Amino acid sequence: MSKKLFVYAFILSIFISLTHCQSASDQEPKTALSSAKIPEREIPEEIEKPTPTPKKYLYITFDDGPNKGTQNVIKTLKKEQVSVTMFLVGEHIFGSKDQWFDFNEIINDTIFEIANHSYSHANNQFMKYYKDSVLVLNDFNRMNDSLKRKLLIGRTPGRNIWRTPTLNITDIKSSKESADYLSKNQYKLIGWDWEWKSDEKSGLKQTGDKLFNEIDSLFFNNKTRTQDHLVLLTHDQYFKDSISTQELEKFLKRIKTREDIVVRKIRDYPDVRTAVN
Ligand SMILES: [Zn+2]
């Protein structure tokens, strides 16, 4: 082999070798990918999800405050962190320093919603009161003016009356005109489905446990004005003593054990929020 030929052969062999290396390195990733094992996905077994229990909505409302039972009610609700609606009476708010203090405590804690139960509570002369629609409206407006608020969720004193976009119920017919007039003037009136009553001597008629069972049964048997929504009425003044206050605490604790019962304020009652806002 001549020297010249040898040099050509040498250069050619380097060229071939380089080209081979290049194409090999080009192919390498492909080879690496195609040979890599794709991990088998873990296929989850079919999990049987439990059907969620339908929710029941409970609205706990206290009427006629502030008065001598209000402080116990406030303390218990704050302790248990349960939301409620307080249907307040204007004359009671301005009735004493203690009651004014209670009112301020109520408006400064978001667990409480306040609502209009009139300024005078009809001076407890209900038949006379409801004969005069204008007087009734003025009394509700006076409550708002005195507090510089616009409380349009109301409860008629001494009457179980409902006026919402979907409910129109009047317990004593002679009050109908006044209720309609309040309704025409933007008020949404909320009555109640069930009551936690007192007996003659202001002790509670039902224990907290008994009340809880009654509520459970009303939900179960669909005995409420709106299905799955129950408005409970009680009064601050029933909780003046420690025994009744303990019953309130027991009741709230039992409610909290039930995941299917949701406690709400009245503004969240069906059709009330949109109507008021
Ligand atoms: Zn009342």
Coordinates of C-alpha atoms and ligand atoms in Angstrom, one line a residue:
M1 CA 0.0 0.0 0.0
S2 CA 1.4 3.3 -1.0
K3 CA 1.8 6.0 1.6
K4 CA -0.9 8.1 -0.1
L5 CA -3.4 5.3 -0.2
F6 CA -2.8 4.5 3.4
V7 CA -3.6 8.1 4.4
Y8 CA -6.8 8.0 2.4
A9 CA -7.8 4.7 4.0
F10 CA -7.0 6.0 7.5
I11 CA -9.1 9.2 6.9
L12 CA -12.0 7.0 5.6
S13 CA -11.9 4.7 8.5
I14 CA -12.1 7.7 11.0
F15 CA -15.0 9.1 9.0
I16 CA -17.0 5.8 9.1
S17 CA -16.3 5.4 12.7
L18 CA -17.5 9.0 13.5
T19 CA -20.7 8.6 11.4
H20 CA -21.4 5.3 13.2
C21 CA -21.0 6.8 16.6
Q22 CA -23.2 9.8 15.7
S23 CA -26.0 7.6 14.5
A24 CA -25.6 5.3 17.5
S25 CA -25.9 8.2 19.9
D26 CA -28.9 9.5 17.9
Q27 CA -30.7 6.3 18.3
E28 CA -29.8 5.8 21.9
P29 CA -32.6 7.7 23.4
K30 CA -35.1 5.9 21.2
T31 CA -33.6 2.6 22.3
A32 CA -33.6 3.7 25.9
L33 CA -37.2 4.7 25.7
S34 CA -38.5 1.7 23.9
S35 CA -36.8 -0.6 26.2
A36 CA -37.9 1.1 29.4
K37 CA -40.6 -0.6 31.2
I38 CA -43.7 1.5 31.6
P39 CA -44.8 1.0 35.2
E40 CA -48.2 -0.6 35.4
R41 CA -50.7 1.8 36.7
E42 CA -52.4 0.8 39.9
I43 CA -56.0 0.5 39.0
P44 CA -58.1 1.5 42.0
E45 CA -60.7 -0.9 43.1
E46 CA -64.3 0.3 42.8
I47 CA -64.9 2.2 46.1
E48 CA -68.5 2.1 47.1
K49 CA -69.2 5.7 48.3
P50 CA -71.8 6.0 51.0
T51 CA -74.8 8.0 49.9
P52 CA -74.7 11.3 51.8
T53 CA -77.5 11.7 54.3
P54 CA -79.8 14.5 53.2
K55 CA -79.3 17.6 55.3
K56 CA -81.9 19.0 57.7
Y57 CA -81.8 22.7 58.5
L58 CA -82.6 24.0 62.0
Y59 CA -83.2 27.6 62.8
I60 CA -83.2 28.4 66.5
T61 CA -84.9 31.6 67.3
F62 CA -85.2 33.5 70.6
D63 CA -88.0 36.0 71.1
D64 CA -88.6 39.1 73.3
G65 CA -85.1 39.9 74.3
P66 CA -83.2 41.5 75.8
N67 CA -84.5 40.6 79.2
K68 CA -83.5 38.7 82.4
G69 CA -82.7 35.4 80.6
T70 CA -80.7 37.0 77.8
Q71 CA -77.3 36.9 79.6
N72 CA -77.5 33.2 80.2
V73 CA -78.6 32.6 76.6
I74 CA -75.7 34.6 75.3
K75 CA -73.1 32.8 77.4
T76 CA -74.4 29.4 76.5
L77 CA -74.5 30.1 72.8
K78 CA -71.1 31.6 72.8
K79 CA -69.7 28.6 74.7
E80 CA -71.3 26.1 72.3
Q81 CA -70.7 28.3 69.2
V82 CA -74.2 27.8 67.8
S83 CA -75.8 30.4 65.5
V84 CA -79.2 31.7 66.3
T85 CA -81.6 34.5 65.4
M86 CA -82.8 36.9 68.1
F87 CA -86.1 38.5 67.5
L88 CA -85.6 41.6 69.7
V89 CA -88.1 44.1 71.1
G90 CA -87.2 47.8 70.9
E91 CA -88.6 48.7 74.3
H92 CA -86.6 46.0 75.9
I93 CA -83.3 47.1 74.3
F94 CA -83.7 50.6 75.8
G95 CA -85.4 49.2 79.0
S96 CA -82.4 49.0 81.3
K97 CA -78.6 49.4 81.3
D98 CA -78.1 45.6 81.5
Q99 CA -80.4 45.0 78.5
W100 CA -78.6 47.7 76.5
F101 CA -75.4 45.9 77.4
D102 CA -76.8 42.6 76.3
F103 CA -77.9 44.1 73.0
N104 CA -74.4 45.4 72.4
E105 CA -72.9 42.0 73.2
I106 CA -75.3 40.4 70.7
I107 CA -74.5 42.7 67.8
N108 CA -70.8 42.3 68.4
D109 CA -70.8 38.5 67.8
T110 CA -71.5 37.0 64.5
I111 CA -73.1 33.9 65.9
F112 CA -76.2 36.2 66.5
E113 CA -78.5 37.5 63.8
I114 CA -80.9 40.1 65.0
A115 CA -84.4 40.5 63.7
N116 CA -87.4 42.8 64.2
H117 CA -90.0 41.7 66.8
S118 CA -91.5 45.3 66.8
Y119 CA -90.8 48.2 69.1
S120 CA -93.7 47.8 71.5
H121 CA -94.6 44.1 71.3
A122 CA -98.1 45.4 70.9
N123 CA -98.1 46.2 74.6
N124 CA -99.4 42.7 74.7
Q125 CA -102.8 43.8 73.5
F126 CA -102.8 41.8 70.4
M127 CA -106.4 42.0 69.2
K128 CA -106.4 45.8 69.4
Y129 CA -102.9 46.1 67.8
Y130 CA -103.6 44.0 64.7
K131 CA -106.8 46.0 63.9
D132 CA -104.6 48.9 62.8
S133 CA -102.3 48.0 59.9
V134 CA -100.6 51.5 59.8
L135 CA -99.9 51.3 63.6
V136 CA -98.3 47.9 63.1
L137 CA -96.1 49.0 60.3
N138 CA -95.1 52.2 62.2
D139 CA -94.2 50.0 65.2
F140 CA -91.9 47.8 63.1
N141 CA -90.4 50.9 61.4
R142 CA -89.9 52.5 64.8
M143 CA -87.8 49.5 65.9
N144 CA -85.5 50.1 62.8
D145 CA -85.3 53.8 63.3
S146 CA -84.4 53.5 66.9
L147 CA -81.5 51.1 66.1
K148 CA -80.6 52.9 62.8
R149 CA -80.8 49.6 61.0
K150 CA -83.1 48.1 58.4
L151 CA -84.2 44.8 59.9
L152 CA -86.6 43.4 57.4
I153 CA -86.9 40.0 58.8
G154 CA -89.7 40.2 61.3
R155 CA -91.9 38.2 63.6
T156 CA -95.3 39.5 64.6
P157 CA -95.8 39.7 68.4
G158 CA -98.2 37.1 69.7
R159 CA -98.9 35.6 66.2
N160 CA -97.5 32.7 64.2
I161 CA -97.5 34.5 60.8
W162 CA -95.5 33.7 57.7
R163 CA -95.0 36.0 54.7
T164 CA -92.1 34.9 52.4
P165 CA -92.1 34.6 48.6
T166 CA -93.3 31.0 49.1
L167 CA -95.2 31.0 52.4
N168 CA -98.4 32.8 53.3
I169 CA -99.8 31.6 56.6
T170 CA -101.8 33.5 59.2
D171 CA -102.8 31.8 62.4
I172 CA -105.5 34.3 63.6
K173 CA -107.4 35.7 60.6
S174 CA -108.0 39.1 62.1
S175 CA -104.3 39.8 61.9
K176 CA -104.2 39.1 58.1
E177 CA -104.5 42.6 56.9
S178 CA -101.7 43.9 59.1
A179 CA -99.4 41.1 58.1
D180 CA -100.2 41.7 54.4
Y181 CA -99.4 45.4 54.9
L182 CA -96.0 44.6 56.5
S183 CA -95.3 42.2 53.6
K184 CA -96.2 44.9 51.1
N185 CA -93.7 47.2 52.8
Q186 CA -90.8 44.7 52.3
Y187 CA -91.0 42.8 55.6
K188 CA -90.5 39.1 55.5
L189 CA -92.4 37.5 58.4
I190 CA -91.2 34.3 59.9
G191 CA -93.4 32.2 62.3
W192 CA -92.3 28.9 63.8
D193 CA -92.7 25.2 63.3
W194 CA -92.2 24.1 66.9
E195 CA -91.9 25.7 70.3
W196 CA -89.7 25.1 73.3
K197 CA -92.3 26.1 75.9
S198 CA -92.2 27.0 79.5
D199 CA -94.6 25.8 82.1
E200 CA -96.5 28.1 84.4
K201 CA -93.6 28.7 86.8
S202 CA -91.2 29.5 83.9
G203 CA -89.3 26.2 84.1
L204 CA -89.1 24.6 80.7
K205 CA -91.9 22.3 79.6
Q206 CA -89.6 19.9 77.7
T207 CA -86.1 18.9 78.7
G208 CA -83.4 19.5 76.1
D209 CA -83.4 15.7 75.3
K210 CA -87.1 15.6 74.8
L211 CA -87.0 18.7 72.6
F212 CA -84.3 17.1 70.5
N213 CA -86.4 13.9 70.0
E214 CA -89.4 16.0 69.0
I215 CA -87.4 17.9 66.4
D216 CA -86.0 14.6 65.0
S217 CA -89.5 13.3 64.7
L218 CA -90.8 16.4 63.0
F219 CA -88.0 16.2 60.4
F220 CA -88.6 12.5 59.9
N221 CA -92.3 12.8 59.5
N222 CA -92.0 15.9 57.3
K223 CA -94.1 18.1 59.6
T224 CA -92.5 21.4 58.9
R225 CA -93.7 24.4 56.8
T226 CA -90.9 23.8 54.4
Q227 CA -89.6 20.3 54.0
D228 CA -86.3 19.7 55.8
H229 CA -86.4 23.2 57.3
L230 CA -87.5 23.7 60.9
V231 CA -87.9 27.0 62.7
L232 CA -87.8 26.6 66.5
L233 CA -89.2 29.3 68.8
T234 CA -88.2 29.8 72.3
H235 CA -87.9 32.9 74.6
D236 CA -84.9 34.4 76.5
Q237 CA -86.9 34.7 79.7
Y238 CA -87.2 30.9 80.1
F239 CA -83.4 30.7 80.8
K240 CA -83.2 32.9 83.9
D241 CA -82.3 30.0 86.1
S242 CA -79.3 27.6 85.9
I243 CA -81.4 24.4 85.5
S244 CA -83.0 25.7 82.3
T245 CA -79.7 27.1 81.0
Q246 CA -78.2 23.6 81.5
E247 CA -81.0 22.2 79.4
L248 CA -80.2 24.6 76.7
E249 CA -76.6 23.6 76.8
K250 CA -77.6 19.9 76.6
F251 CA -79.9 20.5 73.7
L252 CA -77.2 22.4 71.7
K253 CA -74.7 19.6 72.4
R254 CA -77.1 17.0 71.1
I255 CA -77.7 19.0 68.0
K256 CA -74.0 19.2 67.4
T257 CA -73.7 15.4 67.5
R258 CA -75.8 15.1 64.4
E259 CA -73.9 15.7 61.2
D260 CA -77.1 15.7 59.1
I261 CA -78.6 18.7 61.1
V262 CA -77.3 22.1 60.0
V263 CA -78.0 25.1 62.2
R264 CA -78.7 28.3 60.3
K265 CA -79.8 31.8 60.8
I266 CA -83.2 32.9 59.4
R267 CA -81.6 34.9 56.6
D268 CA -80.7 31.5 55.1
Y269 CA -84.2 30.2 55.2
P270 CA -85.4 29.3 51.7
D271 CA -86.4 32.4 49.7
V272 CA -85.7 34.8 52.5
R273 CA -82.1 35.8 51.7
T274 CA -82.9 36.9 48.1
A275 CA -86.0 38.6 49.1
V276 CA -84.3 40.6 51.8
N277 CA -81.1 41.5 50.0
Ligands
ZN1 ZN -92.9 38.0 71.5

